[in-house]
Coordinates of C-alpha atoms and ligand atoms in Angstrom, one line a residue:
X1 CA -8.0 -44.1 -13.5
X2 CA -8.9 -45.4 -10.3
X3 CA -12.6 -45.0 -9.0
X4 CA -11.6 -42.3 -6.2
X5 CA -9.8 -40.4 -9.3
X6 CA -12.8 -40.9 -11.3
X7 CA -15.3 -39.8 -8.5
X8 CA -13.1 -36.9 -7.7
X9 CA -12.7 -36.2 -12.0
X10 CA -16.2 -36.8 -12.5
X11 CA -17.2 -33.9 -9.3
X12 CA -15.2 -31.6 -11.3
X13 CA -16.4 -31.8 -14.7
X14 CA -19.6 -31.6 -12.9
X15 CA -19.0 -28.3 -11.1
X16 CA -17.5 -26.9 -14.3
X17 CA -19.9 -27.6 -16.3
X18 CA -22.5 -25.8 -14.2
X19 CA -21.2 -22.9 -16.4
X20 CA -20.7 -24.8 -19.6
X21 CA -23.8 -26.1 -22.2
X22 CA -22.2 -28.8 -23.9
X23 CA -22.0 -32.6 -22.9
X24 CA -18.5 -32.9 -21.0
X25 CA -16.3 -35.3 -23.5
X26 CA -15.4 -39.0 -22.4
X27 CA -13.0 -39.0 -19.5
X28 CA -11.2 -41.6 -21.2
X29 CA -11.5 -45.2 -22.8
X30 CA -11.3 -47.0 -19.5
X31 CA -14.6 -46.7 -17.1
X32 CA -15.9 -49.9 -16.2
X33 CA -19.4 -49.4 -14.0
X34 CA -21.4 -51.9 -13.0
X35 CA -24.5 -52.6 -11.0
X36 CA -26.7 -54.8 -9.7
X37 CA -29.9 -56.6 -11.4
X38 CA -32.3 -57.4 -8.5
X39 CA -34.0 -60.7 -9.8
X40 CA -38.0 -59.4 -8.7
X41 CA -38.1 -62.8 -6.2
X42 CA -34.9 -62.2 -4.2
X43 CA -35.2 -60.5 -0.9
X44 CA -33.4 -57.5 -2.2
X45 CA -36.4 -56.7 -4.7
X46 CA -38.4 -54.0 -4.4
X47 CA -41.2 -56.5 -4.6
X48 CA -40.2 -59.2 -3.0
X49 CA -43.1 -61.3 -2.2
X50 CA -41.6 -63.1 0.9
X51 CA -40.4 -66.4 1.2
X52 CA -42.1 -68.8 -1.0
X53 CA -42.4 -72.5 -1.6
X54 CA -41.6 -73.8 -4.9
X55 CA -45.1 -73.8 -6.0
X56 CA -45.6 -70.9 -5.1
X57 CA -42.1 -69.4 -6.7
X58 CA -43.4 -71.0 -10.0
X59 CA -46.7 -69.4 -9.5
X60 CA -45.0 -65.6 -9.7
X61 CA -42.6 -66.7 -12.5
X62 CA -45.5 -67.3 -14.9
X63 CA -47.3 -64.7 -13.4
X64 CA -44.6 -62.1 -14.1
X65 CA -44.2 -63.7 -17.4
X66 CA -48.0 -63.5 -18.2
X67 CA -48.1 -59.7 -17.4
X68 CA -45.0 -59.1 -19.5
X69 CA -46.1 -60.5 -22.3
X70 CA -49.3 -58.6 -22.7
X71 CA -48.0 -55.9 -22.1
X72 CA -45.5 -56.4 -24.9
X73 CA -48.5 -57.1 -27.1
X74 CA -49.9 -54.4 -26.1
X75 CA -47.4 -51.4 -27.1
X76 CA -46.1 -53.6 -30.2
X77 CA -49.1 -55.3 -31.3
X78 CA -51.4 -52.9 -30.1
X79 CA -53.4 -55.5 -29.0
X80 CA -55.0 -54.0 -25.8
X81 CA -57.6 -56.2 -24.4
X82 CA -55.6 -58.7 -22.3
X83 CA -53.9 -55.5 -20.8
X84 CA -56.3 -53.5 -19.5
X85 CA -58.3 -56.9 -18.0
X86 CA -55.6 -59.5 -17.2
X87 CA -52.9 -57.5 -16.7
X88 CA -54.1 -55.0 -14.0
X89 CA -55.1 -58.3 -11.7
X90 CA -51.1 -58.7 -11.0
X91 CA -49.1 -55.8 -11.9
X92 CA -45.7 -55.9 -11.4
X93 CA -45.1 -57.2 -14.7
X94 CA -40.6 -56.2 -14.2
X95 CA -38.4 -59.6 -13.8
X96 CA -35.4 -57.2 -13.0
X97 CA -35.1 -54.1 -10.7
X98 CA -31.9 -52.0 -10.2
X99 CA -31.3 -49.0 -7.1
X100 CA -29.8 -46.3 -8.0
X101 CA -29.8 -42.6 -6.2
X102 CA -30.0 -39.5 -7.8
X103 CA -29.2 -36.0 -6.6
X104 CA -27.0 -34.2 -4.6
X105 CA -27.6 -35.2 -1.7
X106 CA -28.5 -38.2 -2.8
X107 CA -31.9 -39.9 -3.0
X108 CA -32.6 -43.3 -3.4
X109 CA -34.9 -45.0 -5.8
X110 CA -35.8 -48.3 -7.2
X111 CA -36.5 -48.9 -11.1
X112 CA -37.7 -51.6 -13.1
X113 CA -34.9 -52.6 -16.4
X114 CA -36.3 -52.5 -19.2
X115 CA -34.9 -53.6 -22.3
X116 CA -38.1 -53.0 -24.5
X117 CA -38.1 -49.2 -22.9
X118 CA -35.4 -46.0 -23.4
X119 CA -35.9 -42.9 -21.5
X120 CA -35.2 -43.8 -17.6
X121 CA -38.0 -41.7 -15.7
X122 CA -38.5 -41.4 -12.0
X123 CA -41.8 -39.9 -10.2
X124 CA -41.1 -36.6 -9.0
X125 CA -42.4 -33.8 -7.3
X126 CA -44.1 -32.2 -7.2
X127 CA -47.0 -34.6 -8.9
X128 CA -50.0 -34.1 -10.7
X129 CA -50.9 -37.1 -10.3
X130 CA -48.5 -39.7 -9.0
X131 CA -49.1 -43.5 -8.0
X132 CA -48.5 -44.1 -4.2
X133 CA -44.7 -46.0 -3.8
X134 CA -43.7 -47.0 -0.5
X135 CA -40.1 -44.6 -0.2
X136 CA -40.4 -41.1 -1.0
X137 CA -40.8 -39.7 -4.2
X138 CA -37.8 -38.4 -5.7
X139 CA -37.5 -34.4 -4.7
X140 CA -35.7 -32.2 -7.2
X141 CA -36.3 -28.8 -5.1
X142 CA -34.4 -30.9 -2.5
X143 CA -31.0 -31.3 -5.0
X144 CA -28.2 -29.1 -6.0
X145 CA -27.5 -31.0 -9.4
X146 CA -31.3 -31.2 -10.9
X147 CA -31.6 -29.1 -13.9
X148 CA -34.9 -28.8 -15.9
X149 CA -34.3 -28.7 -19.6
X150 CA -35.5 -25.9 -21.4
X151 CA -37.2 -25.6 -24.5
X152 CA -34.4 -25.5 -27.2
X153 CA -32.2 -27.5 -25.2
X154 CA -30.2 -29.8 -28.2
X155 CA -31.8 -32.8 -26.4
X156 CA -35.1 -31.9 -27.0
X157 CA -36.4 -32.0 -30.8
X158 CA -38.4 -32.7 -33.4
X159 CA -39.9 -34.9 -35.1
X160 CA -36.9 -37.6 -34.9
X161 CA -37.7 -40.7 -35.0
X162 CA -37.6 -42.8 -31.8
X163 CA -37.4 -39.5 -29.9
X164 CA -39.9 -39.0 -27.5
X165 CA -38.6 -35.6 -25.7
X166 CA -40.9 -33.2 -27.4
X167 CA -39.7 -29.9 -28.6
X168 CA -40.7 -28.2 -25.4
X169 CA -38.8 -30.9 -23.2
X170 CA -41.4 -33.0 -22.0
X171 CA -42.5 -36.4 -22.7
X172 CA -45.4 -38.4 -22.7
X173 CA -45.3 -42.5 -23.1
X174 CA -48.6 -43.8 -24.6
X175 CA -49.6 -46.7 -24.9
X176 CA -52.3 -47.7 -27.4
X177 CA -53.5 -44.0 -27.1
X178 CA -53.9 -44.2 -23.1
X179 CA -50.9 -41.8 -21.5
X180 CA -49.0 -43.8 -18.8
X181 CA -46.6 -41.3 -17.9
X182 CA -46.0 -37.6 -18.6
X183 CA -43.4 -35.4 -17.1
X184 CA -40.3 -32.9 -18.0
X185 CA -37.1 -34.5 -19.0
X186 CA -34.2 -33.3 -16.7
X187 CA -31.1 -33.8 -16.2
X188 CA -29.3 -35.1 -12.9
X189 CA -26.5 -36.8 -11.3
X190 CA -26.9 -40.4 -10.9
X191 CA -24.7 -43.0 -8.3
X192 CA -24.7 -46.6 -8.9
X193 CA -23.7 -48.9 -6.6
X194 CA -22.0 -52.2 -7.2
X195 CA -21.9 -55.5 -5.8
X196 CA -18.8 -54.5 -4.1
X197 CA -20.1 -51.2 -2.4
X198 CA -18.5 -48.9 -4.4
X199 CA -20.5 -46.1 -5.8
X200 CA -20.1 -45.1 -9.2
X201 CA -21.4 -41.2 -9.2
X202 CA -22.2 -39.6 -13.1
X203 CA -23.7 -36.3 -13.8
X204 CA -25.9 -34.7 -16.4
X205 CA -27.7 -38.1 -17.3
X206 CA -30.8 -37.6 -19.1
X207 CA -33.8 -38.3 -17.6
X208 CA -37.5 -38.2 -17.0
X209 CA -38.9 -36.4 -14.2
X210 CA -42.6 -38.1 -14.0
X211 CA -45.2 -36.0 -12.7
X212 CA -48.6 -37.3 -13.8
X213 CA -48.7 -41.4 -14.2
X214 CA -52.0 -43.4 -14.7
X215 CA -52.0 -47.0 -14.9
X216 CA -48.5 -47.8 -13.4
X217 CA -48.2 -51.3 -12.6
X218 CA -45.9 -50.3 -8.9
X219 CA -48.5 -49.2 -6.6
X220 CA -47.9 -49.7 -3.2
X221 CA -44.4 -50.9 -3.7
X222 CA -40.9 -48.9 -3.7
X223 CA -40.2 -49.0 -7.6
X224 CA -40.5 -45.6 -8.4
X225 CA -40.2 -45.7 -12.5
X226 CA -38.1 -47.4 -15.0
X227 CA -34.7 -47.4 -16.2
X228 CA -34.5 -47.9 -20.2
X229 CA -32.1 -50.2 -21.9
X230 CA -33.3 -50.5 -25.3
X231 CA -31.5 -48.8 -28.6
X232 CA -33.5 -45.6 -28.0
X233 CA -31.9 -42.2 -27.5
X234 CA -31.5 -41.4 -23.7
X235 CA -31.4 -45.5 -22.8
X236 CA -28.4 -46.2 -20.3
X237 CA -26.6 -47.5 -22.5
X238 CA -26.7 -44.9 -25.0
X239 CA -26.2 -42.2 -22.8
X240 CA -23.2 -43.3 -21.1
X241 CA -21.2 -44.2 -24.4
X242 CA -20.9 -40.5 -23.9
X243 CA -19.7 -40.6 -20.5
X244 CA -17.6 -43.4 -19.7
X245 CA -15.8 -45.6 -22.7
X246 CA -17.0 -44.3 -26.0
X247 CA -19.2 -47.2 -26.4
X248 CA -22.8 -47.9 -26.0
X249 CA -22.2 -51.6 -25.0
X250 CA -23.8 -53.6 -22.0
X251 CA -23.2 -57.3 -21.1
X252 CA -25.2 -59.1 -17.9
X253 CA -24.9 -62.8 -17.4
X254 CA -27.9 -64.0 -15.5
X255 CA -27.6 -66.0 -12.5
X256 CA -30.0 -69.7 -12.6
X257 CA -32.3 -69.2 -10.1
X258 CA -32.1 -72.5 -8.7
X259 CA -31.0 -71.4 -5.4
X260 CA -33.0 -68.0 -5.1
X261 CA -31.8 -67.1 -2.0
X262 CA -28.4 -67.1 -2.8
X263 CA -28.4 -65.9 -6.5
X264 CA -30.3 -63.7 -6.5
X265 CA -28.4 -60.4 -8.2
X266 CA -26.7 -60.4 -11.2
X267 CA -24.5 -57.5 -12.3
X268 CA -25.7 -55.5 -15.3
X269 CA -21.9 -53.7 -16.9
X270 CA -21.5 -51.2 -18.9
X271 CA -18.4 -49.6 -20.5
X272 CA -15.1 -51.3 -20.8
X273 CA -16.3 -54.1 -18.6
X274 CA -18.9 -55.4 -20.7
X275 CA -16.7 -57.8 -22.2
X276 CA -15.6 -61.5 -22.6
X277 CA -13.2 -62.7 -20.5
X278 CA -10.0 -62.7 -22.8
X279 CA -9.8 -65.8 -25.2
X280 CA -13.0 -66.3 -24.8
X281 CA -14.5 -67.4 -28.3
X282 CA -18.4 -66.3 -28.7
X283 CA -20.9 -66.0 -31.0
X284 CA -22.5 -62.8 -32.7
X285 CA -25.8 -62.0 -34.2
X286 CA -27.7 -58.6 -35.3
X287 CA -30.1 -56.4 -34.0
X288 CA -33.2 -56.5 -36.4
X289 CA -33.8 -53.0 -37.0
X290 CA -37.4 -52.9 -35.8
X291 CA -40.2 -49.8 -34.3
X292 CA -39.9 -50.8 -31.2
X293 CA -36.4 -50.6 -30.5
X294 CA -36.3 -53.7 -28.6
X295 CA -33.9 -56.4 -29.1
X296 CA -35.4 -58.7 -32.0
X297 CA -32.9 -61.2 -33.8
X298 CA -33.6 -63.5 -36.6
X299 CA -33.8 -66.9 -35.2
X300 CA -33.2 -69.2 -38.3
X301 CA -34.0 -72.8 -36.4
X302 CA -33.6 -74.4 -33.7
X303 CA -32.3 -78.0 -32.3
X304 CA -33.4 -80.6 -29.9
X305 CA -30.3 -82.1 -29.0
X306 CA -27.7 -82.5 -31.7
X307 CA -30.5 -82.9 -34.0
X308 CA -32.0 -79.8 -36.3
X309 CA -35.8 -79.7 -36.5
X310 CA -37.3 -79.4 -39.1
X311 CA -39.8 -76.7 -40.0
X312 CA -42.3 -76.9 -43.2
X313 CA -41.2 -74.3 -45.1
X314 CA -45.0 -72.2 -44.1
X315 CA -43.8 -72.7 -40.5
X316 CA -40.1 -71.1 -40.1
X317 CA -38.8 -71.0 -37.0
X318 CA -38.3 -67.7 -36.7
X319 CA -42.6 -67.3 -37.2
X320 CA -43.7 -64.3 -38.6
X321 CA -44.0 -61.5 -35.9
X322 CA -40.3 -61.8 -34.7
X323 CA -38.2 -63.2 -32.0
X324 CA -37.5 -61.1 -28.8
X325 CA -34.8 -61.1 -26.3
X326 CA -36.1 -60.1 -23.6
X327 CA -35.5 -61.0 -19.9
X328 CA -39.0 -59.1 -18.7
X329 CA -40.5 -62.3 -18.8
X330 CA -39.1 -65.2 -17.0
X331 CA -40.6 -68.3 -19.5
X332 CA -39.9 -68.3 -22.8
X333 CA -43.2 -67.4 -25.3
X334 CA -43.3 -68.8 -29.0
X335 CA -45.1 -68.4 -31.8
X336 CA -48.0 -71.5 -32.3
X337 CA -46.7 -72.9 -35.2
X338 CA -43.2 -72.9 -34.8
X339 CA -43.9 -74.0 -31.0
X340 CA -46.1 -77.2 -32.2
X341 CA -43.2 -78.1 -34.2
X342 CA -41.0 -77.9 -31.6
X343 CA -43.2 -79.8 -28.7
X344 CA -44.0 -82.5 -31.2
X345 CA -40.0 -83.2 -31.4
X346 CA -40.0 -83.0 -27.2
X347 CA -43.0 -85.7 -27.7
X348 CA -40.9 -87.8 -29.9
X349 CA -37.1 -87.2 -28.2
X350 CA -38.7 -88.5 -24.2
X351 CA -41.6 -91.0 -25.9
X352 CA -38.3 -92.8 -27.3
X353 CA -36.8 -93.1 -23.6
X354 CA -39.7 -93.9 -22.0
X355 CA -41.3 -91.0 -20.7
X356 CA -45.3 -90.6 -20.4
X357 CA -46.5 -87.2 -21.5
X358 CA -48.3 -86.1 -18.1
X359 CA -51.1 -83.5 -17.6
X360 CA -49.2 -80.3 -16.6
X361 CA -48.9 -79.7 -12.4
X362 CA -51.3 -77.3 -10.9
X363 CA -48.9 -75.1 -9.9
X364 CA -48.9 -74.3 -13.3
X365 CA -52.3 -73.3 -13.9
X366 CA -52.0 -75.1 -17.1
X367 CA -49.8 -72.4 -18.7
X368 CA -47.0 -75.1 -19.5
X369 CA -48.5 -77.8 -21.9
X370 CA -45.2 -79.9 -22.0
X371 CA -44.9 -82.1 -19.3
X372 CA -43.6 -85.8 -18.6
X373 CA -42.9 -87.8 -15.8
X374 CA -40.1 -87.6 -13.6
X375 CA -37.6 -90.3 -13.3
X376 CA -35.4 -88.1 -10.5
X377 CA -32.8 -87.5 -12.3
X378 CA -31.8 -85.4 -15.8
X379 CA -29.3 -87.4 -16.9
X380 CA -31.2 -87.8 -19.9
X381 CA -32.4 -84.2 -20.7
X382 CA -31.7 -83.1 -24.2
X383 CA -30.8 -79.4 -24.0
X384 CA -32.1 -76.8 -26.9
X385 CA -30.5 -74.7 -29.1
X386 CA -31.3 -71.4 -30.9
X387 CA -29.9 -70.6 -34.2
X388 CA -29.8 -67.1 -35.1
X389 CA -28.8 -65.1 -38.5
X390 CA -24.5 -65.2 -38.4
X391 CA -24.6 -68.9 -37.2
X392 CA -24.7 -67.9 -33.8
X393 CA -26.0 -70.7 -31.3
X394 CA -27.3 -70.7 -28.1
X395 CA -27.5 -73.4 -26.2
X396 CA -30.1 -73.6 -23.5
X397 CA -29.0 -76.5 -21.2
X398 CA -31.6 -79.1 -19.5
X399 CA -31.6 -76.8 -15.9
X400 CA -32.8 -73.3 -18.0
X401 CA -34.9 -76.0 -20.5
X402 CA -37.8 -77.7 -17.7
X403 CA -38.7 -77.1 -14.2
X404 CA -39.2 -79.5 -12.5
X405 CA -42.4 -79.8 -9.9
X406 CA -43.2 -82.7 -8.1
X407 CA -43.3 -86.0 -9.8
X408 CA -43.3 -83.7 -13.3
X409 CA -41.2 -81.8 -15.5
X410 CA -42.3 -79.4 -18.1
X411 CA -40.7 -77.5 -20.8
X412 CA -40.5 -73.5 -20.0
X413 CA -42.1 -72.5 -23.2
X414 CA -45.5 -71.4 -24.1
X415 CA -47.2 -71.0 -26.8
X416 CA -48.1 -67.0 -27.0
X417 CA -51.2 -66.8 -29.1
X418 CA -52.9 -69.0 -25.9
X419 CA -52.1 -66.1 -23.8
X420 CA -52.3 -62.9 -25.7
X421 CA -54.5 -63.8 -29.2
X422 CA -50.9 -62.3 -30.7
X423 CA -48.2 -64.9 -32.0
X424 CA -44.5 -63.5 -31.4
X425 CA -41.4 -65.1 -29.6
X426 CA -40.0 -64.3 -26.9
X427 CA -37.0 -65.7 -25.1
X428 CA -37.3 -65.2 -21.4
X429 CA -35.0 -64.6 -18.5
X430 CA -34.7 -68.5 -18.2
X431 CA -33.3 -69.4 -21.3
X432 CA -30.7 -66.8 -21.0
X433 CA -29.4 -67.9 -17.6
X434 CA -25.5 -68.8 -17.6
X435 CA -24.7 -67.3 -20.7
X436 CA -22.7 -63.8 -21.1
X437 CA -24.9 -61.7 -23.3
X438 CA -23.5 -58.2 -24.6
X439 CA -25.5 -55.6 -26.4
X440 CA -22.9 -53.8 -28.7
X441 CA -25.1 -50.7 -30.1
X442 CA -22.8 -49.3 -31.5
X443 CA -22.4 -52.6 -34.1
X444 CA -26.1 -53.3 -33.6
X445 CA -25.4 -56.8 -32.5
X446 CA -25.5 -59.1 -29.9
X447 CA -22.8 -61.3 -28.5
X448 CA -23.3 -64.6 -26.3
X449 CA -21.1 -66.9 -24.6
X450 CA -22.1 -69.9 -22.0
X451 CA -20.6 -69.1 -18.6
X452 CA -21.1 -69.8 -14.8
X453 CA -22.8 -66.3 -13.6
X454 CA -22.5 -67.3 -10.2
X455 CA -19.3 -66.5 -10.4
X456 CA -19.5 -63.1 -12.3
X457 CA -17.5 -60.2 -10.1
Ligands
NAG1 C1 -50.0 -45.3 0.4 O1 -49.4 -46.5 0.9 C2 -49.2 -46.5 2.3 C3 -48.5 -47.8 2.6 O2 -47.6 -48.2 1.7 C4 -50.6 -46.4 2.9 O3 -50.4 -46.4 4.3 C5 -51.3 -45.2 2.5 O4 -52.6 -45.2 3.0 C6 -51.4 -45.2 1.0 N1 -52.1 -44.0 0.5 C7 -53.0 -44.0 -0.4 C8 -53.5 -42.6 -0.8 O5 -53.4 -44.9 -1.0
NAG2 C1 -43.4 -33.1 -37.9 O1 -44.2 -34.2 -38.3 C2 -45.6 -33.7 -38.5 C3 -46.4 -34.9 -38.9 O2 -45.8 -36.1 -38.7 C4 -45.6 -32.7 -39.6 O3 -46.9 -32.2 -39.8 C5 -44.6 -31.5 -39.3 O4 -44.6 -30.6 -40.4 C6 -43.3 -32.0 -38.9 N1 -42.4 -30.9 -38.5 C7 -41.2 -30.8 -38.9 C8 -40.5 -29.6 -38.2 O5 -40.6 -31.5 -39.6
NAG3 C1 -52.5 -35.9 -16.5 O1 -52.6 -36.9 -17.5 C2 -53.9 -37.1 -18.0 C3 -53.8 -38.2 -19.1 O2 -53.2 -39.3 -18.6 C4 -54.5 -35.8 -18.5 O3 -55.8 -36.1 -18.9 C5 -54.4 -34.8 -17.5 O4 -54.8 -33.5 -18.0 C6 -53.0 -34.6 -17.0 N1 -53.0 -33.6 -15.9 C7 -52.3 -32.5 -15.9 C8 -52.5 -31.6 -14.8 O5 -51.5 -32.3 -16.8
NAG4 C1 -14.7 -42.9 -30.1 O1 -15.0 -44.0 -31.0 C2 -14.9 -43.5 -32.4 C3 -15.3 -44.7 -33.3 O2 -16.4 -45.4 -32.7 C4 -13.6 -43.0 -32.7 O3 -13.6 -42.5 -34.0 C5 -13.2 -41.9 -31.7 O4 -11.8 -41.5 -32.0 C6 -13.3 -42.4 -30.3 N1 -13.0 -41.3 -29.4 C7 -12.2 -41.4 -28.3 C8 -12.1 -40.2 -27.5 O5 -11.7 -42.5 -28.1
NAG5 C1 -21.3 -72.7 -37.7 O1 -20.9 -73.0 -36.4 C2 -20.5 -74.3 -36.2 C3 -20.0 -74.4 -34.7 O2 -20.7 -73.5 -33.9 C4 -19.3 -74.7 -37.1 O3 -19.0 -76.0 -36.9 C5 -19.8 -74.5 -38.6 O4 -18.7 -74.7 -39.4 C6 -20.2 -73.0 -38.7 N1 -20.8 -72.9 -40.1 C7 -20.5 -71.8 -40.8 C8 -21.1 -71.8 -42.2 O5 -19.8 -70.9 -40.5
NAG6 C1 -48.6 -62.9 -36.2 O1 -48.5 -64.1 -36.9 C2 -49.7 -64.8 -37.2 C3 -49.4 -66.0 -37.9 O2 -48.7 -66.9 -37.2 C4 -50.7 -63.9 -38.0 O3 -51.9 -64.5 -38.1 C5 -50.9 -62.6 -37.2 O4 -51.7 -61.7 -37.9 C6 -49.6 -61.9 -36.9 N1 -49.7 -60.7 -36.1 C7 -50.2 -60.7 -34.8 C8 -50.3 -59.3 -34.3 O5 -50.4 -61.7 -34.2

């Protein structure tokens, strides 16, 4: 089907099923959509901070990275303190935003992806109590598509696990006890628009319509709510195995962001398109099944170079609180004992070709611990590599591994009990950079091959 037959299909099976109650069934195996993952830097963002100089660029990295961090500890770790202090100092704790328009007409919006959240919600009118965001707020009484779900609508229940649609059809997302957003969930036609142009229009997603928010971190800017990828019900990429291949599978393959400017969307795919190129061999791991619903694997060990490290048996690599993928932070965080391991074999690796350990660069505000001097080149870089449950690897090559800032370079990890008093891992945008990753949830796993996103289409 060609996208004008699939626009045209998907108008009808909308119009009809202004009379039906049931989910329309999938239009075929063969939709491909795609759209694009803002990086939060690039002028495109919704946030863009303007053009800044390298320090300054590294500056908002781990500043992005600090606020997503404790704000992971605070809904999984329920570790609130560094939230409601730290945090609130520099909100916009997204790494990724997407712009999508709902409605008929249409009405354009920017959210923040979010693999750690499901339900995709949107302020809407009329509020409560909204946040003030730079574009308008997203007008239902203004669209022909909107409906309202009713109390007893199927997607509303009880009591199921991970389901946060109340019986009545509204929704509340809490975090440690404090309501951040409450609203009605609803269902409307969504359009996405690719990196090509072409608009890819769906109806009857599931969302929420947010009415009363406290604590947002988008104030002032155009993001107007979030747009869930995790395995939860009503996530993106649940909702549209429904609607466009019969699977809930999405791939992105991050762009470095050595040349912001240019690089600076990746495309997030969902549907038949999130797939290897053919022949292309990759590696596969599992979803940990987990409360959260957030990607957690079960990193096994790791290498520096060709060579394995080796953990004391009361320091596995994989720590004790879990690993994360999660590209809502930009650095990579890691448990303190399995990190001290690590940096001691960085110590060891550059100490034996003649690098000096240096104190860490302003710029960093002593976030990264991990420096040494800078000889001008890598040609000597070791890379790292990840070793998860299925002996999957992933490689993280020298450019993803350091930054490099001034007469310094420093390894992009941090150890996440300095920040947050909680120990977990997670691996950041960074180390994920030039590697295909696909989220099959319908196998639970995750797939991951190295390739040049630049040149993802
Ligand atoms: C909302 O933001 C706009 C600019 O983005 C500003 O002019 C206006 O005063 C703000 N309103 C409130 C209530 O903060
Ligand atoms: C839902 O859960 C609550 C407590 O978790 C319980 O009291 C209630 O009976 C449950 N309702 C149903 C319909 O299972
Ligand atoms: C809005 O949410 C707050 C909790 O965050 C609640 O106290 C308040 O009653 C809500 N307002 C309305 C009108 O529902
Ligand atoms: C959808 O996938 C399931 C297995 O995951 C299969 O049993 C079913 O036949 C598929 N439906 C269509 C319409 O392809
Ligand atoms: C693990 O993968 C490596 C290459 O990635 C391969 O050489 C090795 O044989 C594999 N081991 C097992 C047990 O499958
Ligand atoms: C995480 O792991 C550490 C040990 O590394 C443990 O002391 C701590 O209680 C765990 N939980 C949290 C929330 O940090």
């Amino acid at each position: 089907m060609t996208l004008i037959q699939f626009i045209a299909f998907a108008t009808l099976t909308f119009f009809h099923c202004l009379t039906c109650a049931q989910l329309i069934p999938p239009p075929s195996t063969g939709i491909s959509l795609s759209l694009n993952l803002i990086s939060a830097l690039s002028p495109q963002s919704p946030i863009y901070p303007g053009n800044l100089s390298p320090s300054e660029r590294i500056q908002k990295m781990l500043q992005i990275s600090e606020a997503r961090i404790m704000y992971l500890t605070s809904t999984m770790f329920h570790n609130d303190e560094m939230f409601s202090t730290n945090t609130l100092q520099h909100r916009r704790f997204y790494a990724y935003f997407a712009k999508i328009s709902l409605g008929s007409p249409k009405q354009s919006q920017f959210l923040a992806v979010d693999t750690g959240s499901g339900l995709i919600w949107t302020q809407c009118q009329p509020c409560v109590n909204c946040y003030n965001q730079s574009i308008p707020i997203f007008d239902p009484q203004s669209s022909t598509s909107y409906k309202k779900l009713l109390a007893g609508d199927p997607h509303c229940k009880e009591n199921q696990t991970k389901q946060i649609v109340k019986p009545d059809c509204s929704y509340e997302l809490v975090n440690n006890g404090e309501s951040l957003t409450i609203g009605f969930a609803s269902t409307e036609t969504f359009t996405f628009l690719n990196n090509k142009g072409q608009e890819f229009t769906l109806p009857n997603i599931v969302f929420g319509c947010s009415n009363n928010n406290t604590r947002m971190p988008f104030v002032g800017t155009k993001v107007s709510g979030v747009l869930g990828l995790n395995t939860a019900p009503f996530s993106l990429g649940i909702q549209l195995k429904e609607k466009i291949s019969n699977t809930s599978r999405f791939s992105y393959c991050l762009h470095s962001s050595s040349q912001p400017e240019k690089d600076s969307t990746s495309l997030l795919k969902f549907g038949k398109g999130a797939v290897f190129p053919n022949g292309k061999k990759y590696q596969t791991t599992s979803i940990l099944k987990n409360n959260f619903n957030d990607y957690q694997l079960s990193l096994e060990s790791i290498s520096i170079g060709e060579q394995p490290v080796t953990f004391p048996p009361k320091t596995p690599a994989v720590g004790r609180n879990g690993t994360f993928l999660d590209f809502g932070s930009i650095v990579t965080f890691m448990e303190t004992d399995p990190y001290n391991v690590v940096m001691e074999k960085f110590d060891e690796y550059y100490r034996s070709i003649g690098h000096r350990r240096v104190s860490p660069p302003p710029e960093t505000e002593g976030k990264f611990d991990h420096c040494y001097n800078y000889g001008g080149n890598m040609e000597n870089f070791v890379s790292m590599t990840y070793h998860f449950n299925g002996n999957a690897s992933l490689k993280v090559d020298p450019l993803q591994l350091y930054l490099v800032i001034g007469d310094a370079f420093c390894v992009t990890i941090i150890s996440s009990k300095s920040f947050t008093g909680t120990d977990f891992t997670v691996i950041g945008a960074l180390h994920q950079q030039n590697t295909r990753f696909v989220f099959d949830l319908d196998k639970n796993v995750v797939q991951f091959a190295p390739e040049d996103c630049s040149k993802d289409k």
